[in-house]
XYZ file of C-alpha atoms in Angstrom:
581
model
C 102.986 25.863 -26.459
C 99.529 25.193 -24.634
C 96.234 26.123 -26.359
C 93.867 28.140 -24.743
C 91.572 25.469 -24.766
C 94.449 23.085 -22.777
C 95.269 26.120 -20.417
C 91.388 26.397 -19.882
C 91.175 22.290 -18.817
C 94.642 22.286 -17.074
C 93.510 25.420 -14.496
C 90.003 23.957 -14.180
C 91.918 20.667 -13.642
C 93.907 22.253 -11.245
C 91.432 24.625 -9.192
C 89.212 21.193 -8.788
C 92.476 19.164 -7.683
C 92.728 16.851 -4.464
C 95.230 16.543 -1.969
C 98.309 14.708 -3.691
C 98.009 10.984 -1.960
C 101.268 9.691 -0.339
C 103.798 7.765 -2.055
C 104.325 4.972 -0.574
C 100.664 4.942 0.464
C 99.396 3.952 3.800
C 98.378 0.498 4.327
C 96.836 -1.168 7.587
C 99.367 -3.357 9.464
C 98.258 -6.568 10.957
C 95.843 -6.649 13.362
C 98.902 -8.248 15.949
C 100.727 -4.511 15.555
C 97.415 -3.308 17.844
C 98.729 -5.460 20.757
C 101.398 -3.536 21.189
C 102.149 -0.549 22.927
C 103.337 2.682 21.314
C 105.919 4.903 23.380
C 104.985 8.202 20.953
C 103.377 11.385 22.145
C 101.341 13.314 20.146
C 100.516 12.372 17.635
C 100.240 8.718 19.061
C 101.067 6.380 16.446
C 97.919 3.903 17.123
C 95.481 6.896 17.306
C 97.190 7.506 13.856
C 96.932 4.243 12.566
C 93.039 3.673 13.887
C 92.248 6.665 12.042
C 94.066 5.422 8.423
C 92.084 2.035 9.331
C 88.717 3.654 9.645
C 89.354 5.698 6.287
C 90.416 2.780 4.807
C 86.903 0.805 5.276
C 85.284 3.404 2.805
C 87.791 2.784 0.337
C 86.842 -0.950 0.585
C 83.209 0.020 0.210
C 83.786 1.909 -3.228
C 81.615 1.120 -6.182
C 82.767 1.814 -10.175
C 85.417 1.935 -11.787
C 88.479 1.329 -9.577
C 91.371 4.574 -9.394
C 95.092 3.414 -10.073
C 95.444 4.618 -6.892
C 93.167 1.898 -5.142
C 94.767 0.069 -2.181
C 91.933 -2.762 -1.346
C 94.064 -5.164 -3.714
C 91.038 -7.774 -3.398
C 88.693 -5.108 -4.645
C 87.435 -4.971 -8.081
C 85.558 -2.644 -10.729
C 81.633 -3.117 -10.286
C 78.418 -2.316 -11.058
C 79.459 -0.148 -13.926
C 75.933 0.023 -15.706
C 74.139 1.823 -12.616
C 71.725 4.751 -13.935
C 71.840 2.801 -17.680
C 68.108 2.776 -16.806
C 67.467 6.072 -16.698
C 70.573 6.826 -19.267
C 72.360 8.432 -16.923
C 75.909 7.565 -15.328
C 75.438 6.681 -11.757
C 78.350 4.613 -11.804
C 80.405 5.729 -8.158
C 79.693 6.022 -4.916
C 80.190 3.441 -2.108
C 77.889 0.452 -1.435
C 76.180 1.293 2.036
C 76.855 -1.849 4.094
C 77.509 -5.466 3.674
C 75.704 -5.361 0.757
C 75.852 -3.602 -2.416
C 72.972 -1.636 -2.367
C 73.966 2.495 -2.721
C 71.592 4.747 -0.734
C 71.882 8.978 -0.817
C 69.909 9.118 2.531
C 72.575 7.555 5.136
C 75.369 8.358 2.689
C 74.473 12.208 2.963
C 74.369 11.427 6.717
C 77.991 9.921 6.920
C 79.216 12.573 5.200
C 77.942 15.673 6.949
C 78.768 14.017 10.197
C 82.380 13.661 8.953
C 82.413 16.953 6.825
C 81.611 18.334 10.338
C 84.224 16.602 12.308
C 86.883 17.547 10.481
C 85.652 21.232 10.594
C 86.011 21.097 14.308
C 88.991 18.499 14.491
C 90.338 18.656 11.250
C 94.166 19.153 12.751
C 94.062 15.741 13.967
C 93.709 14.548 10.611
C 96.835 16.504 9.511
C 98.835 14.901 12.157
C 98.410 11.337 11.286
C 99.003 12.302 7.815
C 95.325 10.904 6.410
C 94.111 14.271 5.398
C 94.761 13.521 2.046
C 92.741 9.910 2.100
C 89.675 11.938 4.104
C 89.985 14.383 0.806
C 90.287 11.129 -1.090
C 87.237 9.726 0.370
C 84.524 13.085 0.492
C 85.215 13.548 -3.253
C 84.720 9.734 -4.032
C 81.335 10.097 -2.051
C 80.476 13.790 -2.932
C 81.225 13.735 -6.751
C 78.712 10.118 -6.479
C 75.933 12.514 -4.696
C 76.433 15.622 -7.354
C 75.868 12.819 -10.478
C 72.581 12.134 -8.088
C 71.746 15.711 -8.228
C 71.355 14.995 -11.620
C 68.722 18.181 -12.076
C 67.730 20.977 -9.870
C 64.628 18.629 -8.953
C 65.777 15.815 -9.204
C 68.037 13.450 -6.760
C 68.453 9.507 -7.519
C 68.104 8.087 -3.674
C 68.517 4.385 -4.100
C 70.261 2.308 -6.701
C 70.033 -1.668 -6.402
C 66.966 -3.162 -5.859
C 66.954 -4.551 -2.073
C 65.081 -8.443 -2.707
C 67.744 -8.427 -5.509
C 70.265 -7.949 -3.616
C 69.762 -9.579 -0.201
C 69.079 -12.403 -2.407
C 73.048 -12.755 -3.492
C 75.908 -13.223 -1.519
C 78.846 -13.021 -3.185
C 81.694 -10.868 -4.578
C 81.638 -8.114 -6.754
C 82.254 -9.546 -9.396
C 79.029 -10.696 -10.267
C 76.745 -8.407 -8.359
C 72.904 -9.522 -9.730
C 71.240 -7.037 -12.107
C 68.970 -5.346 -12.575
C 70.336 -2.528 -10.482
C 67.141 0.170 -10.681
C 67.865 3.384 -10.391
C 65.379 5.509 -8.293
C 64.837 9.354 -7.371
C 62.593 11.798 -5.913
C 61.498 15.030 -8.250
C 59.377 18.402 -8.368
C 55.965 15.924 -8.515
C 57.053 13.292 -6.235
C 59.457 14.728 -4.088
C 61.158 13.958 -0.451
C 61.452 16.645 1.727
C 64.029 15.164 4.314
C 66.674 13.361 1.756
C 66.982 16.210 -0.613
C 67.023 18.484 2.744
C 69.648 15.909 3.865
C 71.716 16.118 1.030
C 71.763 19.676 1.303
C 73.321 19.685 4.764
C 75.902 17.356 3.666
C 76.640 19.321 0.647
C 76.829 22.345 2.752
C 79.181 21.113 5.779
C 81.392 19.807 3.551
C 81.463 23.176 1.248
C 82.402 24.763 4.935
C 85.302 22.083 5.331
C 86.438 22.897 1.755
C 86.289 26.557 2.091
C 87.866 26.677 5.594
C 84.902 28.193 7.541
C 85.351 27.693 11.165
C 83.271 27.885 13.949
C 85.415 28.749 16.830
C 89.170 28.834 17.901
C 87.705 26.337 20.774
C 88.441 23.517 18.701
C 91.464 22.583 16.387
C 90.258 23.971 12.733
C 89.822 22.294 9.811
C 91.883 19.347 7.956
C 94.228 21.278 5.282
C 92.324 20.293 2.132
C 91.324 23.848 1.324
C 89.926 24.317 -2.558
C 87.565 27.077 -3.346
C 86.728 26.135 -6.288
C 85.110 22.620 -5.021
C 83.754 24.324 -2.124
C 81.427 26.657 -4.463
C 80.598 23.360 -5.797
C 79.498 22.019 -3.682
C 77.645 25.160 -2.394
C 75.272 25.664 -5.673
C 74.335 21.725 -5.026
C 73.672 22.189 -1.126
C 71.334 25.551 -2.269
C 70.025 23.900 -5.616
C 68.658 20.566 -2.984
C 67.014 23.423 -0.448
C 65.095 25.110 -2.942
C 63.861 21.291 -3.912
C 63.345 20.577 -0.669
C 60.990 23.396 0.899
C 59.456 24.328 -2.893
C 58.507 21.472 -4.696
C 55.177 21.557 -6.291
C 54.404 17.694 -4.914
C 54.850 19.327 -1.543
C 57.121 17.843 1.631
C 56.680 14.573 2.290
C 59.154 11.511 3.626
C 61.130 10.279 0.967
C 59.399 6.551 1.261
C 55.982 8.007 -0.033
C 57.347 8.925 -3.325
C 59.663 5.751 -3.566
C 58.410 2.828 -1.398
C 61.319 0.504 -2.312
C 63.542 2.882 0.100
C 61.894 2.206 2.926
C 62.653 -1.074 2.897
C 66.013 -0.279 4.644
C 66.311 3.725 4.735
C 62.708 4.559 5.824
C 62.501 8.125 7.301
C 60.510 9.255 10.223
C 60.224 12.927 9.047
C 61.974 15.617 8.149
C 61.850 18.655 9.984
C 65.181 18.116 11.552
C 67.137 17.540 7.979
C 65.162 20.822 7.067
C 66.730 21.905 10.461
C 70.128 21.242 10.097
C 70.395 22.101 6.356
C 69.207 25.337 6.756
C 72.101 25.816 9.405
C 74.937 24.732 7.560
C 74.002 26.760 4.859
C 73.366 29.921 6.678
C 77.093 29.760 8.037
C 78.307 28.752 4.214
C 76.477 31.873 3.126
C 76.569 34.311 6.212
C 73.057 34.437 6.363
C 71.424 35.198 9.636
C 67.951 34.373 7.356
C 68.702 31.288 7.133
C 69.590 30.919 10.899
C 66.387 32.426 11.428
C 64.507 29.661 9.146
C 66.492 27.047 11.045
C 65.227 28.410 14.313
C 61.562 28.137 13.273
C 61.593 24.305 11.842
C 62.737 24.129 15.557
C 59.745 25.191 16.636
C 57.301 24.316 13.751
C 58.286 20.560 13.911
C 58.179 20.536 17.635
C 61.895 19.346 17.949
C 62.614 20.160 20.972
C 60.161 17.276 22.786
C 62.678 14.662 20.942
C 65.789 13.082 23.157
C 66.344 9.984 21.345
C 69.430 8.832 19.464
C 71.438 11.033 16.696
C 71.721 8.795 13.420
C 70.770 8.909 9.787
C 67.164 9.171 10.413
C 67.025 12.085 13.172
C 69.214 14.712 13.112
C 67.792 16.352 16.161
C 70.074 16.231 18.825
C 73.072 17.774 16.946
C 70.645 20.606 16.085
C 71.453 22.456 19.723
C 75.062 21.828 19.466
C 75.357 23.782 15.803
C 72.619 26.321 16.497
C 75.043 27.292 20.199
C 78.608 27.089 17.713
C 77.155 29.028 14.986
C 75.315 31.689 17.824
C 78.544 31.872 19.505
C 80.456 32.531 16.331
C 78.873 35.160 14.814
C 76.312 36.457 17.635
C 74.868 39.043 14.543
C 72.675 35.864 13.576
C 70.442 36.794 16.136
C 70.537 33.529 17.673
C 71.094 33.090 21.823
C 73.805 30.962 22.640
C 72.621 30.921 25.886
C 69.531 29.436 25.016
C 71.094 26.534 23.314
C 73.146 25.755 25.588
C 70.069 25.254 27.846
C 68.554 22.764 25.355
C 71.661 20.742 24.452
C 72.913 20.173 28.543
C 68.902 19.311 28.945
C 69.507 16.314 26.603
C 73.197 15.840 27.610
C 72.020 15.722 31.293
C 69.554 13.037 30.408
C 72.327 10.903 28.919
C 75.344 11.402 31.358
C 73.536 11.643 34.829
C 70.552 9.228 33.812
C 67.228 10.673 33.321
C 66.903 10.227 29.640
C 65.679 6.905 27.668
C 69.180 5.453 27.205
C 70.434 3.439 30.124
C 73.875 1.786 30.074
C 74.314 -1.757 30.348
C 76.142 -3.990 32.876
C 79.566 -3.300 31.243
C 79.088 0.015 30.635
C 77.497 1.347 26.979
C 74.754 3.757 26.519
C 71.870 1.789 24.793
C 68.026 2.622 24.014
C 65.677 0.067 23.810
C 64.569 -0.432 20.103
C 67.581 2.035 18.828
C 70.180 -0.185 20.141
C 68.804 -3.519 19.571
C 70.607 -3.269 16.038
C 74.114 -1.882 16.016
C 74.370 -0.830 19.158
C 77.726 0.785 18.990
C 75.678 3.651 16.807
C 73.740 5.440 19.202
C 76.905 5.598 21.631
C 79.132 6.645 19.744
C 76.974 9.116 17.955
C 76.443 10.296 21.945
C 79.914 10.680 22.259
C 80.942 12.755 19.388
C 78.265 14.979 20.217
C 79.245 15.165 23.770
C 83.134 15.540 22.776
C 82.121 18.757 20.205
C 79.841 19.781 22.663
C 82.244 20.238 26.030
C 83.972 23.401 24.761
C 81.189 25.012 24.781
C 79.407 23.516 28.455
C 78.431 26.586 30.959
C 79.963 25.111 34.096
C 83.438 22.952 34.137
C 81.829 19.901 36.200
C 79.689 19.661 32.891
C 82.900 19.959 31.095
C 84.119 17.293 33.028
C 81.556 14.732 33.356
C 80.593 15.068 29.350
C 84.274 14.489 28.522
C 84.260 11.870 30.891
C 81.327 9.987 29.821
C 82.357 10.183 26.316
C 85.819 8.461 26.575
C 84.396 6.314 28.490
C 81.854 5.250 25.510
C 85.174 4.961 23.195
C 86.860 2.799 25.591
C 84.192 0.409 25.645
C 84.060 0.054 21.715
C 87.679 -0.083 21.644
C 87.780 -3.390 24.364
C 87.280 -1.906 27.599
C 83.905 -4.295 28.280
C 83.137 -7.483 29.016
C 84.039 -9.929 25.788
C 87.508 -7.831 26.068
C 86.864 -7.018 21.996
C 87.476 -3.617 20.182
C 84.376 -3.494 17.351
C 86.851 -2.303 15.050
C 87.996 -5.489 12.331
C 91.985 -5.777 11.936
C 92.410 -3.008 14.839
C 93.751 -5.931 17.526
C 93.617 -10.272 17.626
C 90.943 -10.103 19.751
C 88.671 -7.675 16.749
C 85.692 -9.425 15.184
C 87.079 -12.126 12.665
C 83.339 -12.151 11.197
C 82.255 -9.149 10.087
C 78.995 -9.257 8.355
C 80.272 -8.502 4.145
C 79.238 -10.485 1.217
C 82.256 -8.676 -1.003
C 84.917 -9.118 2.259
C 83.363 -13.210 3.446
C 84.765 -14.386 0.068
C 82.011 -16.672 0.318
C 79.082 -17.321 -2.133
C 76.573 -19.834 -0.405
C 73.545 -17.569 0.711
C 72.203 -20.515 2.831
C 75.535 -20.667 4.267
C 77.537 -17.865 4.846
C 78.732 -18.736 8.225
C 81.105 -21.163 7.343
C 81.464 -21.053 3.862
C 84.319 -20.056 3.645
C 84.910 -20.922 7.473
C 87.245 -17.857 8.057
C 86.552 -14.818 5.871
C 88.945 -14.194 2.909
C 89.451 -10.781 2.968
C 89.849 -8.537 6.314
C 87.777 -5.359 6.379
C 90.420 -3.361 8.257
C 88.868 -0.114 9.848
C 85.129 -1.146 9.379
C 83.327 -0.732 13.056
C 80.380 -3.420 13.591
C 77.080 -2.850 14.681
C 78.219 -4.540 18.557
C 77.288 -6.384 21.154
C 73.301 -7.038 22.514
C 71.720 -5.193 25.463
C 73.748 -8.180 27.780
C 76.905 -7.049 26.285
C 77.466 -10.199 24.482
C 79.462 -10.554 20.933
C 78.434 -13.694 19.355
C 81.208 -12.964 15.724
C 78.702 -15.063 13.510
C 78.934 -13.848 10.195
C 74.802 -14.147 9.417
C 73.864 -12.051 12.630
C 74.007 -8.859 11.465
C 72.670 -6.573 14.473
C 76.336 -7.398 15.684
C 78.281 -7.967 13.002
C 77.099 -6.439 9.940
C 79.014 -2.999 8.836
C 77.836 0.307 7.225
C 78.941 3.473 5.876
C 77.387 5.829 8.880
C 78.800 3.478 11.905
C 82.488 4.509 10.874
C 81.568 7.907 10.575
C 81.386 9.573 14.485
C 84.360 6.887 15.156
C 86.371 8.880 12.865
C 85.876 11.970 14.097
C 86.285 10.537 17.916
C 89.740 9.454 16.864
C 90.778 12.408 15.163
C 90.475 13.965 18.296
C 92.405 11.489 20.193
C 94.963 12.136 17.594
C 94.921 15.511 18.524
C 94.956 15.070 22.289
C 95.726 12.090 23.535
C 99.422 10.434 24.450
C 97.551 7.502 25.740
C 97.090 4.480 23.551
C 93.761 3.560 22.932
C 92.507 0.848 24.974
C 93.099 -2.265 22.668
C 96.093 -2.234 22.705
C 96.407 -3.414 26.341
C 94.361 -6.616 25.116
C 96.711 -9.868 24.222
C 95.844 -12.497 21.869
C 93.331 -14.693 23.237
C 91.002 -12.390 25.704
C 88.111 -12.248 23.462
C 87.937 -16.472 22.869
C 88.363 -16.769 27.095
C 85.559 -14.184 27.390
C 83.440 -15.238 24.072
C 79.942 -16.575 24.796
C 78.387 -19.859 24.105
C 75.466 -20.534 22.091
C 73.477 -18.495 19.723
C 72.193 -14.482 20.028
C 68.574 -13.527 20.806
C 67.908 -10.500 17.582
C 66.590 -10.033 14.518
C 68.791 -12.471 13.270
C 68.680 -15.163 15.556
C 65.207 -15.456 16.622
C 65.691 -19.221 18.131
C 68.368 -17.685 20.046
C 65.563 -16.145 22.054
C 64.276 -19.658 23.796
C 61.232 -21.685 23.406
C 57.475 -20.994 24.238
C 58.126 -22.373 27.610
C 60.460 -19.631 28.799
C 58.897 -16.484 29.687
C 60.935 -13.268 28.748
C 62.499 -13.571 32.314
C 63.519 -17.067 31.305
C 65.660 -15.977 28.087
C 67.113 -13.330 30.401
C 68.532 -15.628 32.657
C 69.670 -17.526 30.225
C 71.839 -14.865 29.009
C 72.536 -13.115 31.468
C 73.140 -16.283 34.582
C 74.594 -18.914 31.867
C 75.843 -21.810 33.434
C 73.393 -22.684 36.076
C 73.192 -26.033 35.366
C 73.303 -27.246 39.306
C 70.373 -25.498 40.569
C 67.092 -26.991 40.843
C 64.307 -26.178 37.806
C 62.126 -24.386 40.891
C 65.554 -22.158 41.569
C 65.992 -21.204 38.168
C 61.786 -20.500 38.009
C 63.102 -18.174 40.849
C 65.636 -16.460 39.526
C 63.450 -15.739 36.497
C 60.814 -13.958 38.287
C 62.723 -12.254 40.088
C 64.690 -10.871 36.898
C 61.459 -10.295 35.325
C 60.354 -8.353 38.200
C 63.595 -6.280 38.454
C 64.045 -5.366 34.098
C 60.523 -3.898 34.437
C 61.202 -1.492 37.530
C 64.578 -0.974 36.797
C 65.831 0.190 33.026
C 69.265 -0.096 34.403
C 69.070 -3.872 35.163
């Protein structure tokens, strides 16, 4: 006979439970299986598979003490001292990117921008069968974040110390210590990642607690649990009331804690004040809050930004939520009219062409500066806007073109451009080999981690690389990290992309038209021109129209010097008038 005590842990036990994982479990199949056609419907079994691969990557990403139930067999229990510092466990989490740094900022990003996803396309997830590895996944990452929120005022935003770790490349095994552990509080606070925190909190205490927006769109994954979802709630609240009332006062996250902005620095905060104060009036049924969310709109000047929608700005989702939640529940006072108007403004500026982002030869949506690192980011955080967005579009040639534009964004990620390469590792033979990972490269020579080991050890299946440059070349060298490098957030609007497609779409996605071979016919020679690759740019003798050519005309070689001097001006002349060229 149970004790009360033993009833008491089994219901809690039970209230707090996750989605029972499948038995056998899902495993990604070689990357040859993405060569070849499927003859399903819906679901489609490669949308299905692409979206177990793209869950998968986080799973490969995890940090701690390893579940029985892990399925990265090359993955091993790590860093299990983090927060001994500050005698706390931090153990958890997922490491953010090729590294094994773990940082709340982007982490809180990826997860509201999934969270939200499977709110609105949640169905597509219960089709393929991954809901219970997404469930899987937001509780690894959200029970990391709540031991974070380890007091009301207090949230632990970095742990590693950067020099520390860029300084190691290796496997996780022996990961270098000492792994600081580092936070904002009441006295030295950050405004936009507890804010940010919040939101994430807060979408994903909607997903859990099966709030939906709007019958336009397919509902929520099945992974209902009250209990969690109040949870998560009190943290999402707890993190608001830090973040507009701490006595230190708001402030950016890297004034409090310089070492973050070494990778994570933010640019403000208005918009994470934004965006948190929207997801939690629709948790809470508060047209308040909606109200408050309105007026950071206006206090922090938002509406003059139409850049890109990543970790850092929140912004241009803020139209799309404010318009669902208005058109939802209209007693929230808000005009769903009126964002409609503001989100087609910056949707019109990225499908017909008057915005900053131009798309290159081959087809993708890139801003100068934004795109110059992982470029796959800001387009395909463009297109899961745009693909939440079109139910919701006042006229159907909006519908059309937005929908348009979008797939045509995933296509090119998934192989439809010019190296003939989907940016997703193990998806297809022609899929980066190199991906950018000191725990997947098997490698431990920091001076040499292109060829040592010359192929990489371990494939990352499901992780999406930051892509090709503004030229759409793919180089697949292991050190350049602007294309090859992955992270938590560039999975994230992928997976929510495909969990539409799952929902949708009898068509295959575009890889799998792509044989064995196309990339390597199509693969260009020499080195990039980035952040990595600096000599990759030319000498002092070239002028910037020079290093174009070179990229973009290679192979010249029988044409006079005064021909190629030419050809260089005239490029020159042409990429200053012309942001298309």
């Amino acid at each position: 006979m149970w004790t009360p005590l033993v009833l008491v842990l089994l219901t809690s036990w039970r209230a707090l439970a996750q989605v029972p994982l499948p038995e056998p479990p899902f495993l990604p199949q070689n990357a040859s299986a993405g060569a070849i056609p499927s003859s399903t419907g819906i679901p489609n079994s490669q949308w299905s598979s692409l979206l177990g691969n793209l869950l998968y990557f986080y799973e490969a990403q995890r940090s701690g003490k390893l579940p029985s139930t892990n399925r990265v067999k090359w993955r091993n229990d790590s860093a299990l001292t983090d927060g001994q510092d500050v005698k706390l466990d931090l153990t958890g989490g997922l490491y953010d990117a090729g590294n094994y740094l773990k940082c709340t900022f982007p982490l809180s990003f990826t997860v509201m921008s999934i969270c939200w996803g499977a709110t609105d396309f949640g169905k597509g997830y219960d089709l393929a069968n991954q809901t219970p590895y997404l469930d899987d996944m937001l509780r690894w990452s959200l029970d990391w974040l709540i031991k974070a929120h380890a007091a009301n005022n207090t949230l632990f935003v970095q742990v590693a110390n950067e020099e520390v770790d860029d300084a190691y490349w290796g496997g996780d095994r022996n990961i270098p210590l000492p792994r600081p552990s580092y936070q904002i509080n009441d006295t030295s606070p950050g405004t936009d990642a507890a804010a940010g925190t919040a939101a994430a909190f807060a979408a994903c205490s909607n997903l859990y607690a099966n709030r939906v927006f709007s019958n336009s769109y397919s509902g929520p994954a099945t992974l209902q649990n009250a209990t969690y979802a109040a949870t998560l709630l009190e943290h999402a609240q707890q993190l608001f009331t830090f973040a507009t009332g701490a006595s230190g006062g708001q402030t950016v996250y890297q004034h409090s804690v310089p070492e973050v902005g070494k990778a994570y620095a933010s640019s403000g905060y208005g918009d994470e004040l934004a965006i948190a104060a929207l997801f939690l009036s629709w948790a809470t049924n508060s047209s308040s809050l909606y109200q408050q969310a309105q007026g950071y709109w206006q206090q922090y000047s938002l509406g003059s930004y139409d850049g890109v929608f990543n970790w850092d700005n929140k912004t241009p989702g803020l139209p799309v939520l404010f318009a669902q939640i208005a058109q939802a529940n209209p007693s929230f006072g808000g005009n769903a009219s009126t964002w409609q108007t503001v989100a087609e403004k910056y949707f019109d500026g990225i499908v017909y062409g008057s915005g900053p982002g131009y798309q290159t030869h081959g087809g993708l949506l890139y801003y100068k500066d934004d795109s110059d690192d992982a470029s796959l980011n800001p387009s395909l955080n463009a297109a899961m806007l745009l693909t939440r967005y079109v139910p919701l579009a006042s006229t159907q040639s909006r519908r059309n073109d937005y929908w348009n534009y979008a797939k045509a964004q995933v296509n090119y990620a998934l192989g439809n451009n010019p190296m003939q390469a989907p940016y997703i590792v193990g998806a297809n033979p022609n899929s980066p080999q190199n991906p950018h990972s000191a725990m997947a490269s098997g490698g431990n020579n920091i001076s040499n981690i292109n060829t040592s080991p010359p192929q990489e050890a371990y494939v990352l299946y499901g992780a999406v690389v930051g892509g090709p440059d503004k030229y759409d070349r793919f180089f697949d060298i292991r050190a350049d990290w602007p294309e090859t490098e992955v992270a938590l957030d560039y999975n994230a609007p992928m997976l929510t992309l495909t969990a539409m497609h799952v929902l949708n779409d009898t068509a295959d996605p575009f890889y799998t038209s792509l044989k064995a071979g196309a990339y390597d016919s199509k693969k260009p020679q020499g080195i990039p021109c980035d952040d990595a690759y600096t000599d990759g740019c030319g000498g002092p003798q070239l002028s910037q129209g020079g290093k174009i050519a070179l990229g973009v005309i290679p192979g010249l070689t029988g044409i006079s010097i005064f021909s190629l001097l030419g050809w260089w001006a005239m490029i020159s002349f042409r990429r200053e008038h012309d942001p298309l060229y």
